[in-house]
mmCIF file of C-alpha atoms in Angstrom:
data_model
loop_
_atom_site.group_PDB
_atom_site.id
_atom_site.type_symbol
_atom_site.label_atom_id
_atom_site.label_comp_id
_atom_site.label_asym_id
_atom_site.label_seq_id
_atom_site.Cartn_x
_atom_site.Cartn_y
_atom_site.Cartn_z
ATOM 1 C CA MET Y 1 160.687 82.532 140.274
ATOM 2 C CA PHE Y 2 158.967 81.575 136.335
ATOM 3 C CA SER Y 3 157.513 84.048 134.926
ATOM 4 C CA ALA Y 4 153.723 83.085 133.417
ATOM 5 C CA LYS Y 5 154.927 83.273 129.266
ATOM 6 C CA GLN Y 6 157.621 80.200 130.976
ATOM 7 C CA PHE Y 7 155.390 78.465 132.796
ATOM 8 C CA ARG Y 8 152.780 78.384 129.054
ATOM 9 C CA ALA Y 9 156.011 76.965 127.499
ATOM 10 C CA LEU Y 10 156.686 74.169 129.776
ATOM 11 C CA CYS Y 11 152.824 73.193 129.017
ATOM 12 C CA ALA Y 12 153.388 72.831 125.729
ATOM 13 C CA VAL Y 13 156.433 70.183 126.832
ATOM 14 C CA LEU Y 14 154.616 68.628 128.950
ATOM 15 C CA ILE Y 15 151.233 67.845 126.346
ATOM 16 C CA GLY Y 16 153.383 67.637 123.720
ATOM 17 C CA CYS Y 17 155.875 64.887 125.270
ATOM 18 C CA LEU Y 18 153.052 62.732 126.279
ATOM 19 C CA CYS Y 19 151.106 63.122 123.456
ATOM 20 C CA SER Y 20 154.268 63.023 121.147
ATOM 21 C CA ALA Y 21 154.456 60.091 120.549
ATOM 22 C CA SER Y 22 169.424 40.312 128.373
ATOM 23 C CA LEU Y 23 170.891 38.298 124.944
ATOM 24 C CA ALA Y 24 174.114 38.600 123.717
ATOM 25 C CA ILE Y 25 173.997 36.181 121.066
ATOM 26 C CA ALA Y 26 170.779 37.061 117.824
ATOM 27 C CA GLN Y 27 167.796 35.204 117.913
ATOM 28 C CA PRO Y 28 165.602 34.220 115.038
ATOM 29 C CA GLY Y 29 163.635 37.274 114.080
ATOM 30 C CA THR Y 30 160.878 37.891 111.032
ATOM 31 C CA VAL Y 31 162.935 37.920 107.476
ATOM 32 C CA THR Y 32 161.547 39.947 105.243
ATOM 33 C CA SER Y 33 163.770 39.400 102.385
ATOM 34 C CA SER Y 34 163.282 41.772 99.474
ATOM 35 C CA ILE Y 35 164.453 44.774 101.099
ATOM 36 C CA LYS Y 36 167.086 42.768 103.384
ATOM 37 C CA ALA Y 37 165.516 43.827 106.694
ATOM 38 C CA PHE Y 38 165.573 41.531 110.101
ATOM 39 C CA GLU Y 39 163.008 42.364 111.982
ATOM 40 C CA ASN Y 40 161.563 42.852 115.373
ATOM 41 C CA LEU Y 41 164.968 40.456 116.840
ATOM 42 C CA VAL Y 42 165.346 40.176 120.744
ATOM 43 C CA TYR Y 43 168.098 42.366 122.460
ATOM 44 C CA LYS Y 44 167.741 42.361 126.177
ATOM 45 C CA ILE Y 45 164.864 40.721 128.343
ATOM 46 C CA SER Y 46 163.784 43.993 130.334
ATOM 47 C CA PRO Y 47 163.582 43.348 134.113
ATOM 48 C CA GLY Y 48 160.033 43.244 133.551
ATOM 49 C CA LYS Y 49 160.767 40.551 131.849
ATOM 50 C CA SER Y 50 159.762 42.353 128.326
ATOM 51 C CA GLU Y 51 161.189 41.451 125.351
ATOM 52 C CA LEU Y 52 163.128 44.294 123.924
ATOM 53 C CA LYS Y 53 163.416 44.132 120.218
ATOM 54 C CA LEU Y 54 165.526 45.866 116.628
ATOM 55 C CA ASP Y 55 165.343 46.205 113.707
ATOM 56 C CA VAL Y 56 168.322 46.235 111.288
ATOM 57 C CA PHE Y 57 168.061 47.319 107.579
ATOM 58 C CA LEU Y 58 170.917 45.937 105.711
ATOM 59 C CA PRO Y 59 171.431 48.635 101.965
ATOM 60 C CA ASP Y 60 171.220 46.342 98.959
ATOM 61 C CA THR Y 61 174.628 45.997 97.747
ATOM 62 C CA ILE Y 62 176.928 44.292 96.729
ATOM 63 C CA ALA Y 63 179.988 44.800 98.841
ATOM 64 C CA ASP Y 64 183.139 44.191 99.772
ATOM 65 C CA LYS Y 65 183.810 45.668 103.361
ATOM 66 C CA ASN Y 66 181.176 46.425 106.529
ATOM 67 C CA PHE Y 67 178.064 48.356 106.256
ATOM 68 C CA PRO Y 68 178.925 51.545 108.607
ATOM 69 C CA LEU Y 69 175.601 52.240 111.106
ATOM 70 C CA LEU Y 70 173.374 53.960 112.673
ATOM 71 C CA ILE Y 71 170.671 54.034 115.503
ATOM 72 C CA ILE Y 72 167.686 55.262 115.751
ATOM 73 C CA ILE Y 73 166.538 56.407 118.288
ATOM 74 C CA HIS Y 74 162.521 57.045 118.899
ATOM 75 C CA GLY Y 75 161.138 59.677 120.336
ATOM 76 C CA GLY Y 76 157.900 60.270 121.787
ATOM 77 C CA GLY Y 77 158.074 62.355 125.463
ATOM 78 C CA TRP Y 78 159.690 59.298 127.299
ATOM 79 C CA ALA Y 79 156.555 56.998 127.666
ATOM 80 C CA LEU Y 80 155.249 56.507 123.825
ATOM 81 C CA GLY Y 81 156.506 55.692 120.682
ATOM 82 C CA ASP Y 82 158.535 52.576 119.061
ATOM 83 C CA LYS Y 83 160.672 51.615 117.056
ATOM 84 C CA THR Y 84 158.278 52.000 113.468
ATOM 85 C CA LEU Y 85 160.198 54.224 110.846
ATOM 86 C CA GLU Y 86 157.187 54.442 107.846
ATOM 87 C CA THR Y 87 154.294 55.663 109.185
ATOM 88 C CA ILE Y 88 156.677 59.205 109.970
ATOM 89 C CA TYR Y 89 157.408 61.053 105.931
ATOM 90 C CA TYR Y 90 161.509 62.124 107.287
ATOM 91 C CA MET Y 91 161.904 59.002 109.641
ATOM 92 C CA LYS Y 92 160.992 56.728 106.200
ATOM 93 C CA LYS Y 93 162.968 58.842 103.647
ATOM 94 C CA LEU Y 94 166.215 58.657 106.378
ATOM 95 C CA LYS Y 95 166.233 55.021 106.290
ATOM 96 C CA GLN Y 96 165.677 55.076 102.564
ATOM 97 C CA GLU Y 97 168.414 57.917 101.275
ATOM 98 C CA LEU Y 98 171.184 55.603 104.264
ATOM 99 C CA LEU Y 99 170.472 52.551 102.605
ATOM 100 C CA ASN Y 100 170.751 54.205 98.971
ATOM 101 C CA ASN Y 101 174.889 56.049 99.784
ATOM 102 C CA GLY Y 102 175.039 52.279 101.906
ATOM 103 C CA ILE Y 103 174.123 53.051 105.304
ATOM 104 C CA ALA Y 104 172.607 50.125 107.088
ATOM 105 C CA VAL Y 105 170.258 51.336 110.198
ATOM 106 C CA ALA Y 106 168.990 49.526 113.198
ATOM 107 C CA SER Y 107 165.916 51.019 114.890
ATOM 108 C CA ILE Y 108 165.258 50.267 118.163
ATOM 109 C CA ASP Y 109 162.627 49.817 121.552
ATOM 110 C CA TYR Y 110 163.181 50.954 124.500
ATOM 111 C CA SER Y 111 161.697 50.279 128.277
ATOM 112 C CA LEU Y 112 159.104 53.673 128.854
ATOM 113 C CA VAL Y 113 158.752 55.236 131.360
ATOM 114 C CA SER Y 114 155.680 54.544 133.890
ATOM 115 C CA LYS Y 115 154.907 54.191 137.257
ATOM 116 C CA ASP Y 116 157.148 51.370 137.670
ATOM 117 C CA VAL Y 117 160.357 52.258 134.843
ATOM 118 C CA HIS Y 118 162.025 55.697 135.251
ATOM 119 C CA LEU Y 119 165.328 57.008 134.255
ATOM 120 C CA PRO Y 120 168.654 55.062 133.576
ATOM 121 C CA THR Y 121 166.556 52.230 132.145
ATOM 122 C CA PRO Y 122 165.944 54.265 128.403
ATOM 123 C CA VAL Y 123 169.387 55.025 128.293
ATOM 124 C CA GLU Y 124 170.532 51.186 129.656
ATOM 125 C CA ASP Y 125 168.810 50.223 126.714
ATOM 126 C CA CYS Y 126 169.726 52.373 124.495
ATOM 127 C CA LYS Y 127 173.538 51.642 125.522
ATOM 128 C CA ASP Y 128 172.863 47.736 125.709
ATOM 129 C CA ALA Y 129 170.904 48.094 122.025
ATOM 130 C CA ILE Y 130 174.025 48.611 120.823
ATOM 131 C CA LYS Y 131 175.981 46.355 122.862
ATOM 132 C CA TRP Y 132 173.854 43.845 121.048
ATOM 133 C CA LEU Y 133 174.830 45.281 117.415
ATOM 134 C CA TYR Y 134 178.315 45.098 118.175
ATOM 135 C CA ALA Y 135 178.382 41.293 119.591
ATOM 136 C CA ASN Y 136 176.528 40.457 116.649
ATOM 137 C CA ALA Y 137 178.292 42.441 113.961
ATOM 138 C CA THR Y 138 179.385 39.450 111.733
ATOM 139 C CA GLN Y 139 175.831 38.141 111.443
ATOM 140 C CA TYR Y 140 174.227 41.887 109.626
ATOM 141 C CA ASN Y 141 178.165 42.231 108.400
ATOM 142 C CA LEU Y 142 178.077 45.645 110.928
ATOM 143 C CA ASP Y 143 181.862 47.998 110.853
ATOM 144 C CA THR Y 144 181.781 48.270 114.306
ATOM 145 C CA THR Y 145 184.919 50.828 114.189
ATOM 146 C CA ASN Y 146 181.166 53.109 111.808
ATOM 147 C CA PHE Y 147 178.432 53.023 114.344
ATOM 148 C CA GLY Y 148 176.227 56.269 114.631
ATOM 149 C CA LEU Y 149 173.198 57.635 117.388
ATOM 150 C CA TRP Y 150 170.959 59.105 115.722
ATOM 151 C CA GLY Y 151 167.950 60.200 118.136
ATOM 152 C CA GLY Y 152 164.430 62.574 117.643
ATOM 153 C CA SER Y 153 163.060 64.531 120.455
ATOM 154 C CA ALA Y 154 163.523 62.138 124.224
ATOM 155 C CA GLY Y 155 165.071 59.619 121.281
ATOM 156 C CA GLY Y 156 167.467 62.638 120.616
ATOM 157 C CA HIS Y 157 168.634 62.991 124.726
ATOM 158 C CA LEU Y 158 168.740 59.392 125.366
ATOM 159 C CA ALA Y 159 170.973 59.845 121.492
ATOM 160 C CA LEU Y 160 172.943 61.988 123.655
ATOM 161 C CA LEU Y 161 173.447 60.525 127.026
ATOM 162 C CA ALA Y 162 174.061 57.024 124.874
ATOM 163 C CA ALA Y 163 176.813 58.795 122.967
ATOM 164 C CA TYR Y 164 178.429 61.298 125.132
ATOM 165 C CA SER Y 165 178.550 58.615 128.506
ATOM 166 C CA GLY Y 166 181.132 56.793 129.713
ATOM 167 C CA LYS Y 167 181.567 52.717 130.145
ATOM 168 C CA GLU Y 168 180.850 53.253 133.257
ATOM 169 C CA GLN Y 169 177.936 54.866 133.305
ATOM 170 C CA PHE Y 170 174.187 53.409 132.781
ATOM 171 C CA LYS Y 171 175.816 49.784 132.502
ATOM 172 C CA GLY Y 172 172.969 47.975 131.784
ATOM 173 C CA ASP Y 173 172.470 44.508 131.675
ATOM 174 C CA SER Y 174 174.931 42.359 132.772
ATOM 175 C CA LEU Y 175 175.293 39.140 129.738
ATOM 176 C CA LEU Y 176 175.963 42.023 127.864
ATOM 177 C CA MET Y 177 178.294 44.069 129.571
ATOM 178 C CA GLN Y 178 181.899 42.409 127.909
ATOM 179 C CA TYR Y 179 180.811 44.530 124.746
ATOM 180 C CA PRO Y 180 181.126 48.114 123.489
ATOM 181 C CA SER Y 181 178.657 50.497 123.042
ATOM 182 C CA GLN Y 182 180.453 53.599 121.810
ATOM 183 C CA VAL Y 183 179.889 54.999 118.676
ATOM 184 C CA LYS Y 184 181.636 57.969 116.269
ATOM 185 C CA TYR Y 185 178.889 60.523 116.129
ATOM 186 C CA VAL Y 186 175.628 61.494 117.366
ATOM 187 C CA VAL Y 187 173.284 63.809 115.134
ATOM 188 C CA ASP Y 188 170.797 64.487 117.533
ATOM 189 C CA ASN Y 189 167.240 66.314 117.002
ATOM 190 C CA PHE Y 190 165.640 68.779 119.490
ATOM 191 C CA GLY Y 191 166.538 66.847 121.888
ATOM 192 C CA PRO Y 192 166.407 68.004 125.413
ATOM 193 C CA THR Y 193 169.976 68.858 127.249
ATOM 194 C CA GLU Y 194 169.224 69.815 130.917
ATOM 195 C CA MET Y 195 166.599 67.717 132.229
ATOM 196 C CA ASN Y 196 166.150 70.407 134.930
ATOM 197 C CA ASP Y 197 165.416 72.937 133.308
ATOM 198 C CA LEU Y 198 163.153 71.360 131.158
ATOM 199 C CA LEU Y 199 160.717 70.506 133.403
ATOM 200 C CA ARG Y 200 161.178 74.000 135.374
ATOM 201 C CA VAL Y 201 161.998 71.819 138.477
ATOM 202 C CA ASP Y 202 162.477 74.954 140.747
ATOM 203 C CA ALA Y 203 159.846 77.710 139.548
ATOM 204 C CA GLY Y 204 158.830 79.553 142.335
ATOM 205 C CA LYS Y 205 156.385 79.383 145.158
ATOM 206 C CA PHE Y 206 154.427 81.952 143.706
ATOM 207 C CA THR Y 207 153.960 80.999 140.604
ATOM 208 C CA THR Y 208 153.376 77.150 140.884
ATOM 209 C CA PHE Y 209 150.256 78.329 143.153
ATOM 210 C CA ILE Y 210 148.721 80.244 140.661
ATOM 211 C CA PHE Y 211 148.985 77.264 137.997
ATOM 212 C CA LYS Y 212 147.919 74.532 140.623
ATOM 213 C CA ILE Y 213 145.034 76.804 140.883
ATOM 214 C CA PHE Y 214 143.728 78.259 137.624
ATOM 215 C CA PHE Y 215 145.618 75.584 134.865
ATOM 216 C CA ARG Y 216 145.455 72.077 137.301
ATOM 217 C CA LYS Y 217 145.396 69.539 134.325
ATOM 218 C CA ILE Y 218 149.027 71.169 133.119
ATOM 219 C CA TYR Y 219 150.444 70.980 136.600
ATOM 220 C CA ASN Y 220 148.907 67.505 137.503
ATOM 221 C CA VAL Y 221 150.308 66.652 134.144
ATOM 222 C CA ARG Y 222 153.923 68.467 135.339
ATOM 223 C CA GLU Y 223 154.009 66.668 138.427
ATOM 224 C CA ARG Y 224 153.009 62.843 136.514
ATOM 225 C CA LEU Y 225 156.098 62.972 133.922
ATOM 226 C CA SER Y 226 158.660 64.356 136.724
ATOM 227 C CA PHE Y 227 157.924 60.985 138.688
ATOM 228 C CA ALA Y 228 157.463 58.751 135.572
ATOM 229 C CA LEU Y 229 160.860 60.120 134.696
ATOM 230 C CA THR Y 230 162.723 59.891 137.888
ATOM 231 C CA GLY Y 231 160.998 57.800 139.768
ATOM 232 C CA TYR Y 232 159.993 60.943 142.741
ATOM 233 C CA HIS Y 233 157.512 63.376 143.242
ATOM 234 C CA LEU Y 234 158.376 66.950 142.562
ATOM 235 C CA LYS Y 235 156.107 68.327 145.568
ATOM 236 C CA THR Y 236 158.519 65.762 148.055
ATOM 237 C CA ASP Y 237 161.315 64.410 146.882
ATOM 238 C CA LYS Y 238 162.838 67.700 144.803
ATOM 239 C CA GLU Y 239 166.444 66.959 145.869
ATOM 240 C CA LYS Y 240 166.554 63.554 144.853
ATOM 241 C CA LEU Y 241 163.948 63.924 141.871
ATOM 242 C CA LYS Y 242 166.876 67.002 141.040
ATOM 243 C CA GLU Y 243 169.106 64.539 141.225
ATOM 244 C CA ILE Y 244 168.190 62.230 138.899
ATOM 245 C CA ASN Y 245 167.644 64.936 136.025
ATOM 246 C CA HIS Y 246 171.327 65.707 137.418
ATOM 247 C CA ALA Y 247 172.368 62.488 136.745
ATOM 248 C CA CYS Y 248 170.257 62.839 133.023
ATOM 249 C CA SER Y 249 171.022 65.913 131.246
ATOM 250 C CA PRO Y 250 173.264 65.513 128.568
ATOM 251 C CA LEU Y 251 174.711 68.725 129.351
ATOM 252 C CA TYR Y 252 177.046 67.469 131.854
ATOM 253 C CA TYR Y 253 178.328 64.491 129.785
ATOM 254 C CA VAL Y 254 179.660 66.760 127.085
ATOM 255 C CA SER Y 255 183.805 66.565 128.232
ATOM 256 C CA GLU Y 256 186.921 66.809 125.425
ATOM 257 C CA ASN Y 257 185.557 62.727 124.837
ATOM 258 C CA ALA Y 258 183.112 63.588 123.951
ATOM 259 C CA VAL Y 259 181.869 62.073 119.984
ATOM 260 C CA PRO Y 260 181.168 64.895 117.333
ATOM 261 C CA THR Y 261 177.593 65.619 117.006
ATOM 262 C CA LEU Y 262 175.344 67.464 114.633
ATOM 263 C CA ILE Y 263 172.532 69.402 115.514
ATOM 264 C CA PHE Y 264 169.064 70.029 114.547
ATOM 265 C CA HIS Y 265 166.516 72.603 116.285
ATOM 266 C CA GLY Y 266 163.620 74.268 114.725
ATOM 267 C CA THR Y 267 163.799 78.869 116.163
ATOM 268 C CA LYS Y 268 159.701 77.963 116.663
ATOM 269 C CA ASP Y 269 159.941 74.536 118.698
ATOM 270 C CA ARG Y 270 157.447 75.071 122.315
ATOM 271 C CA VAL Y 271 158.572 71.853 123.326
ATOM 272 C CA VAL Y 272 161.606 71.646 123.883
ATOM 273 C CA PRO Y 273 164.099 75.034 124.322
ATOM 274 C CA TYR Y 274 165.609 76.218 121.499
ATOM 275 C CA ALA Y 275 167.776 77.342 123.965
ATOM 276 C CA GLN Y 276 168.867 73.878 125.616
ATOM 277 C CA SER Y 277 170.360 73.304 121.917
ATOM 278 C CA GLU Y 278 172.543 76.407 122.027
ATOM 279 C CA LYS Y 279 173.556 75.179 125.129
ATOM 280 C CA LEU Y 280 174.936 72.562 124.311
ATOM 281 C CA LYS Y 281 176.810 73.744 120.797
ATOM 282 C CA ALA Y 282 178.254 76.175 123.425
ATOM 283 C CA LEU Y 283 180.013 73.345 125.078
ATOM 284 C CA LEU Y 284 181.000 71.345 122.521
ATOM 285 C CA ASP Y 285 182.303 74.652 121.249
ATOM 286 C CA ARG Y 286 184.642 74.763 124.713
ATOM 287 C CA ASP Y 287 186.014 71.184 124.567
ATOM 288 C CA HIS Y 288 186.728 71.824 120.570
ATOM 289 C CA ILE Y 289 184.420 69.271 119.925
ATOM 290 C CA GLU Y 290 183.507 68.601 116.283
ATOM 291 C CA ASN Y 291 179.759 70.273 116.011
ATOM 292 C CA GLU Y 292 177.745 71.806 113.380
ATOM 293 C CA PHE Y 293 173.667 73.636 114.521
ATOM 294 C CA VAL Y 294 171.625 73.227 112.138
ATOM 295 C CA THR Y 295 169.214 76.278 112.987
ATOM 296 C CA VAL Y 296 165.106 75.469 111.106
ATOM 297 C CA ALA Y 297 163.081 78.936 110.310
ATOM 298 C CA LYS Y 298 160.240 78.421 113.298
ATOM 299 C CA GLY Y 299 160.572 75.195 112.762
ATOM 300 C CA ASP Y 300 157.975 73.323 115.360
ATOM 301 C CA HIS Y 301 158.551 70.368 117.340
ATOM 302 C CA GLY Y 302 159.236 67.568 114.716
ATOM 303 C CA PHE Y 303 159.394 69.816 111.899
ATOM 304 C CA ASN Y 304 156.002 69.127 110.762
ATOM 305 C CA ASN Y 305 155.092 72.814 110.082
ATOM 306 C CA ILE Y 306 158.418 72.095 107.634
ATOM 307 C CA SER Y 307 157.728 71.629 103.882
ATOM 308 C CA GLN Y 308 158.981 68.561 102.510
ATOM 309 C CA GLU Y 309 161.388 70.077 100.947
ATOM 310 C CA GLU Y 310 162.517 71.897 103.883
ATOM 311 C CA THR Y 311 162.474 68.053 105.403
ATOM 312 C CA ASP Y 312 164.317 66.800 102.376
ATOM 313 C CA LYS Y 313 167.082 68.882 102.821
ATOM 314 C CA LEU Y 314 167.722 68.268 106.678
ATOM 315 C CA VAL Y 315 167.726 64.347 105.715
ATOM 316 C CA ASP Y 316 170.497 65.090 102.768
ATOM 317 C CA LYS Y 317 172.279 66.950 105.753
ATOM 318 C CA THR Y 318 172.199 64.344 107.964
ATOM 319 C CA VAL Y 319 172.952 61.312 104.857
ATOM 320 C CA GLU Y 320 176.368 64.364 104.252
ATOM 321 C CA PHE Y 321 177.689 64.679 108.308
ATOM 322 C CA ILE Y 322 177.926 61.293 108.719
ATOM 323 C CA LYS Y 323 178.976 59.788 105.084
ATOM 324 C CA GLY Y 324 181.744 62.048 106.115
ATOM 325 C CA ARG Y 325 182.749 60.916 109.953
ATOM 326 C CA ASN Y 326 182.417 57.273 107.182
ATOM 327 C CA LYS Y 327 184.184 58.057 104.984
ATOM 328 C CA GLN Y 328 183.677 54.695 103.522
ATOM 329 C CA GLU Y 329 183.956 53.664 99.302
ATOM 330 C CA GLY Y 330 183.996 50.273 98.238
ATOM 331 C CA TYR Y 331 179.801 50.053 97.444
ATOM 332 C CA ARG Y 332 178.640 48.530 94.009
ATOM 333 C CA LEU Y 333 174.685 49.583 94.771
ATOM 334 C CA VAL Y 334 172.411 46.893 92.461
ATOM 335 C CA SER Y 335 169.184 47.663 91.059
ATOM 336 C CA HIS Y 336 166.435 44.916 91.598
#
């Protein structure tokens, strides 16, 4: 049975999650030549006939090698958000520092969960975006031996699943299946790693009853999010819901084949428990996977309460980690 304190934590999870924020050939997008941006490139047509798009940003450099690539997966509780990077200082700063260091950036959209879209569709979309970038790497001068993933919150969850899962898992669009989706590393910012635990699926009957009576709004949001993520109702299809949550929990994909991982998590995160990242690190250590866990003292979910100086340090750490994985030379920055 879960305590009232744990259920209050669930309240933060639910409100935070909901309020945060098939083509194998390159299609024409909006090109901003001054910053080498290729925007709104369609990488896939969803089953609902929606165009899923991504943006590619290339370093303003002259290089004798192709560019390493970091693929960014946005957060927003799986139900909100998009690929825009310019509205959040952390993301804007990260993008600019990567480009300054000769690393290309792609930012992707994916299907958001709803009454009609559920897990694992967003994971499949993310892997399809990676495959599309492999398929079109020559056009954008991308080094396919140096692809990495970055995700925040729900995006961290999706990035971990995409990075750790194999070719036969989360297959996605048949038109892209011929292309690989493996990456060299993953950067996880406070992403959920165990979905049943995150949603307190096994909360005791008495605790659930108390919250149903006294905290009806929280109870209802939990029900709606659980259904949006899985397509099953917690009250009537609990075992099926748990099965999907388990199948979409990054912890269960950690093995000796997992890729190097950089983890950021704040100790005051009331949306995704800090312990979820601790568990991830423990499993990576168990399997001797290169990893680093950066604790952000008193950092909340999204690091909204830390200073710009602290944010810059996180960006610097990320760039340092990525450069350590790439170890590429040969880029000469050109000033304009």
